[in-house]
């Protein structure tokens, strides 16, 4: 670096500045790219992703009963709704809903409501799967953490949660078997 | 290195040999032996030493806990129970570590309020203050992840609720949460990475503490009067004066700590966390550790939408904002006078801020819809939360700048020695260096 040191005064914009700048930029961009494998290693791994479907036998579920199954390590609520519950859910005017969605958009067969049992606020498990638990003012589910009320279609009605309970991807393999995911 | 000062009185051949190759002894002598400290420290200046002790204690107990702990969802809870029942003195290690976290936070909060009262964040100590806030943030992250490790009900659900906060971020929120979890719920991947980071972060804290202390030794310590030392009559050597005072304070602190560890080890804890984590059942009430309660109250206080920001995101912004605002305190406070002793108005608002933070802590421990007093219908905890949060931000964002402009401060003493020595030597002190304000 002797010739560099011998330069008495550097000009404001020299070839050297340009080289410094581009070298720096490339080194920086390279370092940032090299970071990606580390960041991505923290995303769900293949074995975690492999848990992505769950098969459920729904034949033992009576009308008015609910069961909880595990899908992707999360609880999924399956409720076999009574005719009244279906009727109330369908009759609800959309204007009353914070996250407007019709009941028909949320089910494949109206009798079977399938939703992810995770409150869309901060992730607690709402109560209401057992008939002895509080089900909130709309007779669906009630989240005890910060007081969110969900209706018989799993739609948010009151409280801090912004969205309806999520409806997962699912299909009926046959009349008594459900495949979630 | 011609002006090389030999450590006085420690002139053994080995010490000299090492010191001329790596001047650790010279450094210690200079920074902790003869380091000139203002002669008027009170006991609020003990907490730096107390904090250093707590950090070492946490690392020491943590390393030994890590020898017995298993970071796996199927074994974590049992391994902690084994530490409590079967490992020799395991209960002591764990109770020291768990209560150590609480005492660490008590000390750091006192240390921060000390700085706010005596204006220790002002020119030239802004960077020193900023490193301090960085340490606070790192401590919070460390304690949060540590609390997840025993894998009790509150470990799991506290982690779920706090990590879910990030889902409030528009567009990328959900991907960030999945990334933080390494899955679709708080699970084994989450526990593993939290253990790794919980092990790492304390050592990062050690690094930032080093910067904090180096910056302190460049500017020198502030003192209860908030004026700069004018000469040798205003300072005393750190050793033996403050080493002795620090040791005395530390002894009292350790006595209090021991009293809790041995006689009330679960005083700060929640019984619910002695219940094994169950991903299918949320506990009736999720409360964070006490040291997070004021921030939790601020998070929940925003239960309304502001323009296009919904309540969920608003709460998250307010909570992080309440910590971030501390970074800019040196520039929000425009007053030239450091110590609240000479700021008759600020002094009052300081104590109101202390009460406000205690109020927020109280609010954070209660469900928002609970009535504050049985029988009084209108007043719920959420109302107190609104009030406390509004005041918190009002103090920093409005009061501090305004006070700097309008407050009539009291006259400063000419030197530190003057009030201590009754003015006898103050003339000499004033002559040594011209009078200056902060
Ligand atoms: C800044 C310093 C630290 C803080 C504030 C801190 C905080 C905590 C907290 C709050 C807990 C939960 C205690 C409980 O309820 O059981 C915990 C647990 C734990 N910590 Fe730390 N910690 C620190 C440093 C360390 C270090 C350096 C290590 C290891 C190298 C460590 C290892 C552990 C282990 C293994 C546990 C689980 C066992 C248990 O729950 O008692 N910690 N920590
Ligand atoms: S997590 Fe359900 S209301 Fe907050």
Coordinates of C-alpha atoms in Angstrom, one line a residue, chain A residues 11 14 35 46 82 84 137 145:
Chain A
X11 CA -9.5 13.3 -5.0
X14 CA -11.4 8.5 -7.8
X35 CA -26.8 -16.0 5.7
X46 CA -39.1 -31.9 6.0
X82 CA -77.6 -29.7 15.1
X84 CA -80.8 -25.4 14.7
X137 CA -72.5 -15.4 23.7
X145 CA -57.2 -15.6 27.1

